[in-house]
Amino acid sequence: MSGTETTNDTSSSAVTQYGFYKYPPAGVGVNRGEALAPSKKEFEGQRDQQPWKEEERWWLCSFAVYERLRRAGVATDEETTYFRNQWRHRLTAADPGGILRRLLWGYLSQQSVKVGEAAEGEVPAAVRDAIERDIGRTLPSHCLFAAADGIGRQSLRRVLLRLSAQDPEVGYCQGMAFPVATLLLHCPEEECYGVMRRLWWGRRWRLRDLFSPHFPLLTALLSILQQQIAQLLPRLHRHLAEEEMELSAIVAPWFLTLFTHQLPTALLARVWDFFILQGWRVLLQVAVYLLRKEEPVLVTLSMEEAVLHMRSDTTYQRVVDTETFIRAVLRVPIDDKVVEGLFPC
């Protein structure tokens, strides 16, 4: 996705008050013909029979239209950009919440990758032991994962074992349990596994590279963040250099857990809305925003003090309003081209 995205021009009579096309939905960009759209009777019948609120109806209509274009093989890059812009603006405007979030994460993650089923091998005993050790310390205060024999931990264990079996080169790495646990908070086990596999292999996320030996994706993310700090937070950048402080010691846990271990649950879900849609850009924006917010304190601290400060729960509990936080994060100026450089091929 490019740094500057465009949308098709439309007259006010052609779109709803929410900015999406009215019936017939096939007329996006160019005339696609009647074959791609349901009949008006069918369209209105489905609308009247389903007791959806307007928000759910908007998303379902949007996905249905795009899916028809995509499956027919006629969705152009321009139209894909248009739809992704629509989805981003909609997510910015309101928290989807609940069942709708489960639908959005499942659908949006499948837009970037097709993952075929792979044969599951045996999981080595050492990998099983590593998984077992981490399960008990993954979101232990959340009711879903609090009980040692509870359904949450059982699902977490099964998903991690399946992931490890299907990618023996990576196996298991500490931190993998956190994104799986986040998905389990919003969807059942099988859906969690499906979405996690797409995040694992999909070019927009490539979680596999985050946990592979030598952590290639983490290294690239830290390099980008270092550049952004030099441009956007020069005072903090100077302090880090003068004190010979390693940025990775402060922020590496953010990326390795995808902020699951740091942010409150409701705020984490909103951040993940954009992570599923856009990839790593939003997590870099969150990192810059948090460092900017804590900059007045960080520039007075030593390396050890800074690490302890950014690992303190109170640092993240000072968020007053989730939507205010999200809007501020999305205003952090990180060029999409910088993020696209994470995966050059």
PDB file of N, CA, C and O in Angstrom, residues 70-121:
ATOM      1  N   ARG A  70     -13.287  -9.678  -6.282  1.00  0.00           N
ATOM      2  CA  ARG A  70     -12.046 -10.438  -6.122  1.00  0.00           C
ATOM      3  C   ARG A  70     -12.175 -11.839  -6.708  1.00  0.00           C
ATOM      4  O   ARG A  70     -11.297 -12.322  -7.426  1.00  0.00           O
ATOM      5  N   ARG A  71     -13.275 -12.500  -6.395  1.00  0.00           N
ATOM      6  CA  ARG A  71     -13.448 -13.875  -6.872  1.00  0.00           C
ATOM      7  C   ARG A  71     -13.661 -13.934  -8.381  1.00  0.00           C
ATOM      8  O   ARG A  71     -13.328 -14.939  -9.010  1.00  0.00           O
ATOM      9  N   ALA A  72     -14.207 -12.859  -8.941  1.00  0.00           N
ATOM     10  CA  ALA A  72     -14.365 -12.814 -10.388  1.00  0.00           C
ATOM     11  C   ALA A  72     -13.058 -12.450 -11.085  1.00  0.00           C
ATOM     12  O   ALA A  72     -12.976 -12.471 -12.311  1.00  0.00           O
ATOM     13  N   GLY A  73     -12.029 -12.099 -10.295  1.00  0.00           N
ATOM     14  CA  GLY A  73     -10.733 -11.766 -10.864  1.00  0.00           C
ATOM     15  C   GLY A  73     -10.676 -10.424 -11.545  1.00  0.00           C
ATOM     16  O   GLY A  73      -9.826 -10.196 -12.413  1.00  0.00           O
ATOM     17  N   VAL A  74     -11.573  -9.502 -11.172  1.00  0.00           N
ATOM     18  CA  VAL A  74     -11.622  -8.212 -11.854  1.00  0.00           C
ATOM     19  C   VAL A  74     -11.392  -7.041 -10.892  1.00  0.00           C
ATOM     20  O   VAL A  74     -11.594  -5.883 -11.262  1.00  0.00           O
ATOM     21  N   ALA A  75     -10.953  -7.334  -9.661  1.00  0.00           N
ATOM     22  CA  ALA A  75     -10.664  -6.261  -8.707  1.00  0.00           C
ATOM     23  C   ALA A  75      -9.295  -5.659  -9.031  1.00  0.00           C
ATOM     24  O   ALA A  75      -8.270  -6.321  -8.890  1.00  0.00           O
ATOM     25  N   THR A  76      -9.268  -4.415  -9.492  1.00  0.00           N
ATOM     26  CA  THR A  76      -8.011  -3.761  -9.838  1.00  0.00           C
ATOM     27  C   THR A  76      -7.291  -3.291  -8.579  1.00  0.00           C
ATOM     28  O   THR A  76      -7.868  -3.234  -7.491  1.00  0.00           O
ATOM     29  N   ASP A  77      -6.009  -2.926  -8.730  1.00  0.00           N
ATOM     30  CA  ASP A  77      -5.253  -2.396  -7.595  1.00  0.00           C
ATOM     31  C   ASP A  77      -5.900  -1.120  -7.070  1.00  0.00           C
ATOM     32  O   ASP A  77      -5.932  -0.875  -5.859  1.00  0.00           O
ATOM     33  N   GLU A  78      -6.408  -0.305  -7.990  1.00  0.00           N
ATOM     34  CA  GLU A  78      -7.052   0.944  -7.586  1.00  0.00           C
ATOM     35  C   GLU A  78      -8.277   0.676  -6.727  1.00  0.00           C
ATOM     36  O   GLU A  78      -8.517   1.350  -5.718  1.00  0.00           O
ATOM     37  N   GLU A  79      -9.065  -0.316  -7.115  1.00  0.00           N
ATOM     38  CA  GLU A  79     -10.265  -0.625  -6.356  1.00  0.00           C
ATOM     39  C   GLU A  79      -9.934  -1.265  -5.014  1.00  0.00           C
ATOM     40  O   GLU A  79     -10.585  -0.995  -4.000  1.00  0.00           O
ATOM     41  N   THR A  80      -8.893  -2.100  -4.985  1.00  0.00           N
ATOM     42  CA  THR A  80      -8.461  -2.678  -3.719  1.00  0.00           C
ATOM     43  C   THR A  80      -8.020  -1.577  -2.766  1.00  0.00           C
ATOM     44  O   THR A  80      -8.346  -1.598  -1.573  1.00  0.00           O
ATOM     45  N   THR A  81      -7.278  -0.600  -3.283  1.00  0.00           N
ATOM     46  CA  THR A  81      -6.870   0.541  -2.467  1.00  0.00           C
ATOM     47  C   THR A  81      -8.081   1.308  -1.960  1.00  0.00           C
ATOM     48  O   THR A  81      -8.132   1.726  -0.795  1.00  0.00           O
ATOM     49  N   TYR A  82      -9.066   1.476  -2.826  1.00  0.00           N
ATOM     50  CA  TYR A  82     -10.286   2.179  -2.435  1.00  0.00           C
ATOM     51  C   TYR A  82     -10.961   1.479  -1.258  1.00  0.00           C
ATOM     52  O   TYR A  82     -11.329   2.110  -0.257  1.00  0.00           O
ATOM     53  N   PHE A  83     -11.138   0.166  -1.371  1.00  0.00           N
ATOM     54  CA  PHE A  83     -11.805  -0.575  -0.316  1.00  0.00           C
ATOM     55  C   PHE A  83     -11.002  -0.529   0.983  1.00  0.00           C
ATOM     56  O   PHE A  83     -11.567  -0.348   2.065  1.00  0.00           O
ATOM     57  N   ARG A  84      -9.694  -0.692   0.892  1.00  0.00           N
ATOM     58  CA  ARG A  84      -8.876  -0.675   2.103  1.00  0.00           C
ATOM     59  C   ARG A  84      -8.919   0.706   2.769  1.00  0.00           C
ATOM     60  O   ARG A  84      -8.876   0.820   3.992  1.00  0.00           O
ATOM     61  N   ASN A  85      -8.992   1.747   1.957  1.00  0.00           N
ATOM     62  CA  ASN A  85      -9.168   3.097   2.517  1.00  0.00           C
ATOM     63  C   ASN A  85     -10.492   3.211   3.255  1.00  0.00           C
ATOM     64  O   ASN A  85     -10.584   3.788   4.337  1.00  0.00           O
ATOM     65  N   GLN A  86     -11.548   2.679   2.632  1.00  0.00           N
ATOM     66  CA  GLN A  86     -12.865   2.706   3.263  1.00  0.00           C
ATOM     67  C   GLN A  86     -12.829   1.982   4.608  1.00  0.00           C
ATOM     68  O   GLN A  86     -13.369   2.475   5.607  1.00  0.00           O
ATOM     69  N   TRP A  87     -12.202   0.815   4.628  1.00  0.00           N
ATOM     70  CA  TRP A  87     -12.143   0.043   5.870  1.00  0.00           C
ATOM     71  C   TRP A  87     -11.337   0.766   6.934  1.00  0.00           C
ATOM     72  O   TRP A  87     -11.708   0.779   8.103  1.00  0.00           O
ATOM     73  N   ARG A  88     -10.219   1.387   6.529  1.00  0.00           N
ATOM     74  CA  ARG A  88      -9.398   2.108   7.500  1.00  0.00           C
ATOM     75  C   ARG A  88     -10.167   3.293   8.086  1.00  0.00           C
ATOM     76  O   ARG A  88     -10.162   3.519   9.308  1.00  0.00           O
ATOM     77  N   HIS A  89     -10.833   4.059   7.236  1.00  0.00           N
ATOM     78  CA  HIS A  89     -11.588   5.211   7.729  1.00  0.00           C
ATOM     79  C   HIS A  89     -12.724   4.765   8.645  1.00  0.00           C
ATOM     80  O   HIS A  89     -13.034   5.430   9.644  1.00  0.00           O
ATOM     81  N   ARG A  90     -13.338   3.638   8.313  1.00  0.00           N
ATOM     82  CA  ARG A  90     -14.435   3.149   9.145  1.00  0.00           C
ATOM     83  C   ARG A  90     -13.924   2.715  10.513  1.00  0.00           C
ATOM     84  O   ARG A  90     -14.559   2.973  11.542  1.00  0.00           O
ATOM     85  N   LEU A  91     -12.783   2.029  10.536  1.00  0.00           N
ATOM     86  CA  LEU A  91     -12.204   1.612  11.807  1.00  0.00           C
ATOM     87  C   LEU A  91     -11.782   2.814  12.647  1.00  0.00           C
ATOM     88  O   LEU A  91     -11.863   2.794  13.869  1.00  0.00           O
ATOM     89  N   THR A  92     -11.298   3.861  11.978  1.00  0.00           N
ATOM     90  CA  THR A  92     -10.899   5.065  12.703  1.00  0.00           C
ATOM     91  C   THR A  92     -12.097   5.740  13.341  1.00  0.00           C
ATOM     92  O   THR A  92     -12.013   6.280  14.446  1.00  0.00           O
ATOM     93  N   ALA A  93     -13.237   5.679  12.669  1.00  0.00           N
ATOM     94  CA  ALA A  93     -14.428   6.379  13.132  1.00  0.00           C
ATOM     95  C   ALA A  93     -15.086   5.711  14.332  1.00  0.00           C
ATOM     96  O   ALA A  93     -15.681   6.392  15.169  1.00  0.00           O
ATOM     97  N   ALA A  94     -14.991   4.375  14.424  1.00  0.00           N
ATOM     98  CA  ALA A  94     -15.713   3.690  15.493  1.00  0.00           C
ATOM     99  C   ALA A  94     -15.084   2.345  15.826  1.00  0.00           C
ATOM    100  O   ALA A  94     -14.509   1.690  14.965  1.00  0.00           O
ATOM    101  N   ASP A  95     -15.228   1.954  17.086  1.00  0.00           N
ATOM    102  CA  ASP A  95     -14.779   0.648  17.549  1.00  0.00           C
ATOM    103  C   ASP A  95     -15.793  -0.396  17.082  1.00  0.00           C
ATOM    104  O   ASP A  95     -16.964  -0.314  17.426  1.00  0.00           O
ATOM    105  N   PRO A  96     -15.361  -1.385  16.281  1.00  0.00           N
ATOM    106  CA  PRO A  96     -16.327  -2.381  15.803  1.00  0.00           C
ATOM    107  C   PRO A  96     -16.888  -3.243  16.916  1.00  0.00           C
ATOM    108  O   PRO A  96     -18.086  -3.543  16.958  1.00  0.00           O
ATOM    109  N   GLY A  97     -16.015  -3.658  17.842  1.00  0.00           N
ATOM    110  CA  GLY A  97     -16.460  -4.400  19.010  1.00  0.00           C
ATOM    111  C   GLY A  97     -17.003  -5.794  18.721  1.00  0.00           C
ATOM    112  O   GLY A  97     -17.386  -6.129  17.609  1.00  0.00           O
ATOM    113  N   GLY A  98     -17.007  -6.629  19.759  1.00  0.00           N
ATOM    114  CA  GLY A  98     -17.692  -7.899  19.811  1.00  0.00           C
ATOM    115  C   GLY A  98     -17.575  -8.814  18.608  1.00  0.00           C
ATOM    116  O   GLY A  98     -16.509  -9.067  18.077  1.00  0.00           O
ATOM    117  N   ILE A  99     -18.743  -9.325  18.200  1.00  0.00           N
ATOM    118  CA  ILE A  99     -18.829 -10.284  17.103  1.00  0.00           C
ATOM    119  C   ILE A  99     -18.305  -9.678  15.806  1.00  0.00           C
ATOM    120  O   ILE A  99     -17.679 -10.353  14.989  1.00  0.00           O
ATOM    121  N   LEU A 100     -18.531  -8.397  15.597  1.00  0.00           N
ATOM    122  CA  LEU A 100     -18.097  -7.753  14.368  1.00  0.00           C
ATOM    123  C   LEU A 100     -16.570  -7.766  14.264  1.00  0.00           C
ATOM    124  O   LEU A 100     -16.016  -7.970  13.183  1.00  0.00           O
ATOM    125  N   ARG A 101     -15.878  -7.561  15.368  1.00  0.00           N
ATOM    126  CA  ARG A 101     -14.413  -7.605  15.338  1.00  0.00           C
ATOM    127  C   ARG A 101     -13.930  -8.994  14.921  1.00  0.00           C
ATOM    128  O   ARG A 101     -12.974  -9.112  14.139  1.00  0.00           O
ATOM    129  N   ARG A 102     -14.560 -10.012  15.421  1.00  0.00           N
ATOM    130  CA  ARG A 102     -14.209 -11.386  15.029  1.00  0.00           C
ATOM    131  C   ARG A 102     -14.359 -11.567  13.519  1.00  0.00           C
ATOM    132  O   ARG A 102     -13.501 -12.160  12.868  1.00  0.00           O
ATOM    133  N   LEU A 103     -15.426 -11.040  12.960  1.00  0.00           N
ATOM    134  CA  LEU A 103     -15.639 -11.121  11.511  1.00  0.00           C
ATOM    135  C   LEU A 103     -14.567 -10.337  10.761  1.00  0.00           C
ATOM    136  O   LEU A 103     -13.993 -10.825   9.780  1.00  0.00           O
ATOM    137  N   LEU A 104     -14.266  -9.135  11.226  1.00  0.00           N
ATOM    138  CA  LEU A 104     -13.301  -8.280  10.532  1.00  0.00           C
ATOM    139  C   LEU A 104     -11.914  -8.901  10.534  1.00  0.00           C
ATOM    140  O   LEU A 104     -11.243  -8.941   9.499  1.00  0.00           O
ATOM    141  N   TRP A 105     -11.458  -9.385  11.653  1.00  0.00           N
ATOM    142  CA  TRP A 105     -10.120  -9.957  11.726  1.00  0.00           C
ATOM    143  C   TRP A 105     -10.005 -11.182  10.832  1.00  0.00           C
ATOM    144  O   TRP A 105      -8.996 -11.360  10.143  1.00  0.00           O
ATOM    145  N   GLY A 106     -11.027 -12.009  10.825  1.00  0.00           N
ATOM    146  CA  GLY A 106     -10.991 -13.189   9.983  1.00  0.00           C
ATOM    147  C   GLY A 106     -10.953 -12.842   8.505  1.00  0.00           C
ATOM    148  O   GLY A 106     -10.167 -13.406   7.737  1.00  0.00           O
ATOM    149  N   TYR A 107     -11.791 -11.888   8.095  1.00  0.00           N
ATOM    150  CA  TYR A 107     -11.852 -11.543   6.672  1.00  0.00           C
ATOM    151  C   TYR A 107     -10.631 -10.741   6.227  1.00  0.00           C
ATOM    152  O   TYR A 107     -10.028 -11.035   5.199  1.00  0.00           O
ATOM    153  N   LEU A 108     -10.258  -9.732   6.994  1.00  0.00           N
ATOM    154  CA  LEU A 108      -9.153  -8.871   6.581  1.00  0.00           C
ATOM    155  C   LEU A 108      -7.828  -9.614   6.533  1.00  0.00           C
ATOM    156  O   LEU A 108      -6.983  -9.332   5.685  1.00  0.00           O
ATOM    157  N   SER A 109      -7.629 -10.574   7.414  1.00  0.00           N
ATOM    158  CA  SER A 109      -6.369 -11.314   7.398  1.00  0.00           C
ATOM    159  C   SER A 109      -6.251 -12.200   6.172  1.00  0.00           C
ATOM    160  O   SER A 109      -5.150 -12.444   5.679  1.00  0.00           O
ATOM    161  N   GLN A 110      -7.368 -12.674   5.636  1.00  0.00           N
ATOM    162  CA  GLN A 110      -7.281 -13.575   4.486  1.00  0.00           C
ATOM    163  C   GLN A 110      -7.059 -12.830   3.174  1.00  0.00           C
ATOM    164  O   GLN A 110      -6.806 -13.442   2.140  1.00  0.00           O
ATOM    165  N   GLN A 111      -7.106 -11.485   3.198  1.00  0.00           N
ATOM    166  CA  GLN A 111      -6.923 -10.733   1.968  1.00  0.00           C
ATOM    167  C   GLN A 111      -5.476 -10.680   1.510  1.00  0.00           C
ATOM    168  O   GLN A 111      -5.198 -10.320   0.375  1.00  0.00           O
ATOM    169  N   SER A 112      -4.549 -11.042   2.372  1.00  0.00           N
ATOM    170  CA  SER A 112      -3.139 -10.865   2.031  1.00  0.00           C
ATOM    171  C   SER A 112      -2.385 -12.163   1.791  1.00  0.00           C
ATOM    172  O   SER A 112      -1.222 -12.133   1.431  1.00  0.00           O
ATOM    173  N   VAL A 113      -3.039 -13.294   1.982  1.00  0.00           N
ATOM    174  CA  VAL A 113      -2.305 -14.554   1.838  1.00  0.00           C
ATOM    175  C   VAL A 113      -3.272 -15.704   1.659  1.00  0.00           C
ATOM    176  O   VAL A 113      -4.385 -15.684   2.165  1.00  0.00           O
ATOM    177  N   LYS A 114      -2.838 -16.677   0.890  1.00  0.00           N
ATOM    178  CA  LYS A 114      -3.552 -17.934   0.799  1.00  0.00           C
ATOM    179  C   LYS A 114      -2.656 -19.005   1.405  1.00  0.00           C
ATOM    180  O   LYS A 114      -1.544 -19.229   0.941  1.00  0.00           O
ATOM    181  N   VAL A 115      -3.137 -19.650   2.446  1.00  0.00           N
ATOM    182  CA  VAL A 115      -2.340 -20.631   3.160  1.00  0.00           C
ATOM    183  C   VAL A 115      -2.985 -21.996   2.993  1.00  0.00           C
ATOM    184  O   VAL A 115      -4.118 -22.206   3.415  1.00  0.00           O
ATOM    185  N   GLY A 116      -2.287 -22.905   2.342  1.00  0.00           N
ATOM    186  CA  GLY A 116      -2.787 -24.262   2.206  1.00  0.00           C
ATOM    187  C   GLY A 116      -2.505 -25.069   3.453  1.00  0.00           C
ATOM    188  O   GLY A 116      -1.643 -24.728   4.253  1.00  0.00           O
ATOM    189  N   GLU A 117      -3.246 -26.128   3.631  1.00  0.00           N
ATOM    190  CA  GLU A 117      -3.019 -26.985   4.782  1.00  0.00           C
ATOM    191  C   GLU A 117      -1.684 -27.716   4.643  1.00  0.00           C
ATOM    192  O   GLU A 117      -1.334 -28.192   3.565  1.00  0.00           O
ATOM    193  N   ALA A 118      -0.951 -27.772   5.709  1.00  0.00           N
ATOM    194  CA  ALA A 118       0.325 -28.487   5.726  1.00  0.00           C
ATOM    195  C   ALA A 118       0.243 -29.647   6.707  1.00  0.00           C
ATOM    196  O   ALA A 118      -0.500 -29.584   7.683  1.00  0.00           O
ATOM    197  N   ALA A 119       0.978 -30.681   6.411  1.00  0.00           N
ATOM    198  CA  ALA A 119       0.971 -31.841   7.297  1.00  0.00           C
ATOM    199  C   ALA A 119       1.596 -31.479   8.634  1.00  0.00           C
ATOM    200  O   ALA A 119       2.607 -30.781   8.700  1.00  0.00           O
ATOM    201  N   GLU A 120       0.980 -31.929   9.703  1.00  0.00           N
ATOM    202  CA  GLU A 120       1.492 -31.657  11.031  1.00  0.00           C
ATOM    203  C   GLU A 120       2.437 -32.776  11.451  1.00  0.00           C
ATOM    204  O   GLU A 120       2.096 -33.951  11.387  1.00  0.00           O
ATOM    205  N   GLY A 121       3.631 -32.392  11.877  1.00  0.00           N
ATOM    206  CA  GLY A 121       4.595 -33.374  12.335  1.00  0.00           C
ATOM    207  C   GLY A 121       4.561 -33.508  13.846  1.00  0.00           C
ATOM    208  O   GLY A 121       3.738 -32.906  14.534  1.00  0.00           O
TER     209      GLY A 121
END
